[in-house]
XYZ file of C-alpha atoms in Angstrom:
372
model
C 164.752 4.581 87.623
C 167.805 4.333 87.669
C 170.027 3.317 84.787
C 173.655 3.570 83.485
C 174.859 3.955 80.412
C 175.636 -0.126 79.765
C 171.413 -0.087 80.591
C 170.426 2.539 78.308
C 172.062 1.109 75.543
C 170.220 -2.050 76.670
C 167.505 -0.123 76.435
C 167.869 1.004 72.916
C 168.785 -2.683 71.395
C 165.180 -4.170 72.988
C 163.504 -1.072 71.205
C 161.438 -2.124 68.022
C 161.802 -0.315 65.674
C 159.387 -1.129 63.158
C 156.583 -1.926 65.835
C 156.341 0.161 68.902
C 156.671 4.027 69.801
C 158.632 5.098 72.264
C 155.785 5.717 74.789
C 156.183 1.763 75.144
C 159.549 2.180 76.129
C 159.556 2.773 80.154
C 157.647 -0.098 81.198
C 157.806 -2.843 77.952
C 161.759 -3.124 78.313
C 161.963 -3.959 82.027
C 161.795 -8.100 81.708
C 165.397 -9.005 82.143
C 164.496 -12.794 79.963
C 166.995 -13.340 76.824
C 165.485 -11.209 74.154
C 164.705 -14.545 72.322
C 161.515 -14.077 74.862
C 160.686 -10.963 74.806
C 157.175 -9.393 74.521
C 155.401 -6.149 75.070
C 153.452 -6.297 78.082
C 150.065 -5.417 79.545
C 148.298 -2.988 80.250
C 148.370 -4.079 84.015
C 152.072 -4.725 84.238
C 152.531 -1.146 83.193
C 150.002 0.146 85.699
C 151.534 -1.957 88.269
C 155.293 -0.905 87.712
C 153.744 2.923 88.082
C 151.586 2.195 91.066
C 148.637 2.739 89.961
C 145.845 1.791 92.979
C 143.163 -0.443 91.178
C 140.915 0.162 94.139
C 140.171 3.995 94.449
C 137.593 2.823 91.532
C 134.839 0.566 91.289
C 136.013 -0.538 87.493
C 138.268 -3.128 87.594
C 141.244 -4.176 85.484
C 139.465 -4.993 81.739
C 136.486 -3.424 82.781
C 136.248 -0.894 79.667
C 136.085 2.235 81.881
C 138.302 0.782 84.352
C 141.497 0.321 81.543
C 140.388 4.150 80.251
C 141.689 5.232 83.741
C 144.799 3.113 83.849
C 145.758 3.867 80.716
C 145.120 7.739 81.231
C 147.561 7.070 84.698
C 150.342 5.269 82.815
C 150.450 7.756 80.375
C 150.745 10.652 82.475
C 153.168 8.993 84.252
C 155.601 8.459 81.235
C 154.939 11.958 80.520
C 156.136 13.673 83.822
C 158.560 11.065 85.593
C 162.290 11.153 84.802
C 165.170 8.882 84.292
C 168.333 9.737 85.709
C 171.434 8.221 84.300
C 174.640 7.950 85.349
C 178.351 9.344 84.157
C 181.122 9.887 84.643
C 182.429 13.377 84.969
C 185.849 14.354 85.285
C 186.118 11.125 87.441
C 183.406 11.704 89.487
C 180.315 9.958 88.860
C 177.045 11.974 88.843
C 173.400 11.203 87.776
C 172.028 13.120 85.029
C 168.005 13.244 85.345
C 166.137 12.734 81.764
C 162.745 14.081 80.650
C 160.636 11.640 78.269
C 161.285 14.486 75.831
C 164.822 14.670 76.258
C 165.033 10.583 76.104
C 162.482 10.458 73.081
C 165.048 12.847 71.120
C 167.697 10.635 72.328
C 166.265 7.524 70.685
C 165.253 9.843 67.251
C 168.579 11.537 66.565
C 170.550 7.771 67.948
C 167.624 6.454 65.225
C 168.394 8.699 62.658
C 172.590 8.805 62.756
C 172.152 5.273 61.891
C 169.914 5.790 59.034
C 172.462 8.104 57.776
C 175.197 6.220 57.915
C 173.716 3.030 56.104
C 172.467 5.786 53.209
C 176.188 6.953 53.169
C 177.426 3.540 52.911
C 174.877 2.587 50.202
C 176.049 5.682 48.609
C 179.865 4.388 48.798
C 178.640 1.333 47.128
C 176.821 2.193 43.953
C 178.556 3.606 40.358
C 176.405 5.810 38.189
C 173.822 7.960 40.233
C 171.712 9.820 37.857
C 168.867 12.377 37.720
C 167.056 11.527 34.233
C 170.370 13.079 32.476
C 172.101 14.824 34.868
C 174.970 13.654 36.537
C 175.116 13.422 40.210
C 178.118 13.262 42.423
C 178.201 11.236 45.498
C 179.471 14.122 47.842
C 176.558 16.174 46.809
C 173.993 14.078 47.397
C 175.985 12.392 51.124
C 175.484 16.560 51.772
C 171.943 16.618 50.554
C 169.449 16.783 53.728
C 166.115 16.167 51.615
C 167.810 13.326 49.396
C 168.378 11.655 52.730
C 165.237 12.371 54.209
C 163.750 11.108 50.740
C 165.647 8.194 50.823
C 164.317 7.198 54.430
C 160.750 8.171 53.793
C 161.099 5.550 50.819
C 162.904 2.942 52.726
C 160.143 2.775 55.341
C 157.822 2.340 53.033
C 158.716 -0.719 51.764
C 157.889 -4.293 52.898
C 159.714 -5.912 55.160
C 161.488 -8.689 52.953
C 162.871 -5.789 50.602
C 164.437 -3.328 52.849
C 167.343 -2.277 50.859
C 168.986 0.646 51.251
C 170.820 0.762 47.951
C 166.838 -0.203 46.419
C 165.752 2.928 48.114
C 168.231 5.481 46.320
C 167.882 4.122 43.137
C 163.759 4.364 43.448
C 164.350 7.917 45.145
C 166.034 8.413 41.315
C 164.099 6.730 39.026
C 161.202 8.207 40.048
C 162.087 11.804 40.562
C 160.039 14.303 38.634
C 162.085 16.563 36.137
C 162.003 19.534 38.483
C 163.763 16.765 41.615
C 167.179 17.917 40.914
C 166.282 21.816 41.247
C 164.954 21.122 43.748
C 167.871 19.517 45.784
C 170.022 22.152 44.404
C 168.051 24.949 46.190
C 167.481 22.378 49.540
C 171.639 21.843 49.396
C 171.939 26.141 48.814
C 169.860 27.181 51.355
C 171.737 25.338 53.939
C 174.742 26.298 53.416
C 176.926 28.926 55.314
C 177.819 31.897 54.423
C 181.977 31.424 54.578
C 180.944 27.749 52.268
C 178.858 29.727 49.783
C 181.616 32.082 49.252
C 183.929 29.240 49.100
C 182.265 27.069 46.662
C 181.796 30.224 44.162
C 185.440 31.169 44.494
C 186.387 27.196 43.551
C 183.310 26.626 40.841
C 185.240 29.766 39.291
C 188.786 29.142 39.804
C 187.888 25.946 37.765
C 185.956 27.293 34.938
C 189.053 29.946 34.558
C 191.327 27.452 34.699
C 189.954 24.923 32.065
C 191.715 24.828 28.800
C 190.217 21.519 27.781
C 187.034 20.214 26.113
C 185.881 18.203 29.402
C 183.434 20.302 31.748
C 185.420 22.066 34.096
C 182.437 20.860 36.886
C 179.825 18.761 36.378
C 176.293 20.034 35.852
C 174.850 19.642 39.249
C 177.787 21.635 40.285
C 177.259 24.279 38.176
C 173.164 24.392 39.245
C 174.518 25.084 42.644
C 176.753 27.623 41.525
C 173.861 29.530 39.293
C 172.128 28.842 42.139
C 174.320 30.828 45.119
C 175.054 33.664 42.413
C 171.075 34.310 41.977
C 170.856 34.262 46.004
C 173.659 36.526 46.178
C 172.277 38.597 43.770
C 168.754 38.481 45.379
C 170.954 39.663 48.739
C 172.956 42.326 47.956
C 169.450 44.042 46.153
C 167.670 43.244 49.513
C 170.344 44.994 51.302
C 170.836 47.833 48.622
C 166.883 48.740 48.814
C 167.014 48.418 52.338
C 169.644 50.731 52.547
C 168.364 53.488 49.666
C 164.946 53.558 51.859
C 166.630 53.693 55.195
C 168.587 56.926 53.942
C 165.505 58.407 51.830
C 163.703 58.772 54.931
C 166.129 61.279 56.104
C 165.997 63.168 53.497
C 162.684 63.657 52.798
C 162.581 67.725 51.920
C 162.223 68.958 48.643
C 163.913 72.660 49.614
C 166.514 72.241 52.646
C 168.539 75.203 53.918
C 172.193 74.329 54.072
C 175.560 74.979 54.358
C 177.824 75.727 51.491
C 178.520 73.006 48.986
C 182.288 71.531 49.368
C 184.266 71.792 46.829
C 185.250 67.939 46.917
C 182.091 66.438 46.834
C 181.030 64.237 44.543
C 179.357 65.309 41.343
C 177.001 62.821 39.066
C 176.811 62.746 35.589
C 173.357 63.359 33.622
C 172.942 59.505 33.703
C 174.159 59.244 37.034
C 172.478 61.401 38.596
C 168.960 60.227 36.385
C 169.194 56.955 37.365
C 169.687 57.904 41.340
C 166.130 59.088 40.713
C 164.860 56.450 39.624
C 165.527 54.281 42.638
C 164.641 57.145 44.958
C 168.413 57.665 45.873
C 168.353 61.667 46.911
C 170.246 64.096 44.534
C 169.815 67.540 43.707
C 171.592 70.923 43.687
C 173.009 73.963 46.057
C 172.563 77.541 45.431
C 175.594 79.498 44.328
C 174.716 82.148 47.319
C 173.744 81.890 49.891
C 170.342 84.035 51.281
C 170.212 86.694 53.460
C 166.863 87.538 54.727
C 165.816 86.174 58.885
C 166.841 82.809 59.675
C 168.348 82.014 56.066
C 171.452 83.997 56.251
C 174.070 82.770 55.477
C 172.395 79.647 54.412
C 172.565 77.802 50.924
C 169.643 75.976 49.847
C 169.039 72.666 48.043
C 166.664 71.713 45.856
C 165.632 67.974 45.159
C 166.132 66.457 41.984
C 162.835 64.733 40.242
C 162.320 63.524 37.007
C 160.303 66.271 36.010
C 162.731 69.436 37.629
C 165.357 67.829 36.264
C 165.906 70.322 33.214
C 165.037 72.989 34.831
C 167.531 72.894 37.831
C 170.265 71.657 35.470
C 170.151 75.019 32.997
C 169.472 77.111 35.961
C 172.583 79.045 36.645
C 171.806 79.942 40.100
C 173.127 76.665 40.935
C 176.290 75.691 41.942
C 177.691 73.147 40.019
C 176.292 69.249 40.400
C 174.420 67.237 40.589
C 175.115 66.117 44.298
C 174.005 63.461 46.821
C 172.170 64.968 49.477
C 174.332 67.626 52.216
C 173.655 65.420 54.868
C 175.397 62.472 54.112
C 178.642 61.591 54.847
C 181.535 60.700 52.797
C 180.703 56.574 52.946
C 177.420 56.938 52.364
C 178.050 58.714 49.025
C 180.869 56.537 47.883
C 178.188 53.298 48.963
C 175.450 54.894 46.568
C 177.668 55.757 44.264
C 179.055 52.366 43.814
C 174.762 51.199 43.906
C 174.047 54.026 41.298
C 177.238 52.800 38.651
C 175.922 48.830 39.447
C 172.465 49.465 38.416
C 173.914 51.105 35.346
C 176.099 48.259 34.227
C 173.073 45.175 35.270
C 169.466 46.469 33.365
C 168.119 43.488 36.014
C 170.142 44.783 39.189
C 168.283 48.301 38.307
C 165.017 46.679 37.282
C 165.095 45.549 40.766
C 165.641 48.816 43.140
C 163.372 51.333 40.554
C 160.505 52.591 41.797
C 157.437 52.012 40.466
C 156.719 54.412 38.211
C 153.264 56.615 39.199
C 150.670 56.648 36.712
C 147.877 59.082 36.498
C 143.912 57.812 36.152
C 142.546 58.805 32.971
C 140.009 61.342 33.325
C 136.731 60.721 32.253
C 135.456 62.116 29.198
C 132.828 65.527 30.449
C 129.451 64.603 29.168
C 128.441 68.298 29.218
C 125.317 69.802 31.171
C 122.239 67.595 31.548
């Protein structure tokens, strides 16, 4: 079937959005009669349109089994035949072949765009928008895909004579549960790009810093979005830090390694920093002052990995060089990044709690009952 752009639009305009499915379109829109005389076509019309041969079977039209065979034939044709739509590209008329799935997608996109625009127009006409005591800005709702979807769903459930987007919007907000605002905020934040998230946080913080009146700097819903973005950023940063520590720890698993002499400009940790590093699984320890002189250990020092159990012993061991320090295999950038993680953990207990390794528990031994 060869259609140009105007014919495709006509096909879409004749499509009854309420009472039909896309599967009916290719053969139900073949009538050239005016729209007021338009009606859905019979199975025999569809079968003839696609060239079904009724004589190939004993069952004829209007026979139950015969209609089943014809319906299957039409269904397979609808799902396999393609349409060619003529378009002018760079001054040349070309034919674009579309599959049924692509045609269906085009109808759905067009219909969804139309509905979305109707909802945006309805929001512009409305005054106060609230969920309980929470004021909602129009811009927030316009950019909330979850809210738009809920309004469309509510609209579709209305009786034909009551269909009204303003009423659908009011119904969604008036009947929302106490957690609905939080759901909108979570969904809104999830669909923001990383750049948009950072821009939103920066703008919100500037508004709160510069506000010197008794009026709220930002609305409650905007503050909820801000808090959600901060929470998400913190969670993402924690996950990245944990993955970074795990990756480094796997490469530094040996407790007593032979290493070269400790650098004089190394990063030396305080006791608090060292203990916090150990709790998070960051490889830190002490290096011996003097090199060994036996066999393969000649001219090499020894690195002792630090743990909560041996901290006091290594700290007071006079044979150890100044320390504690990060594992000798780490480069300067890695050490600085790990130091930043340690210092952040010392300042923020919640951050530290998320990164600290679970404490090992020793199972209690059963009391001996003696010999029987």
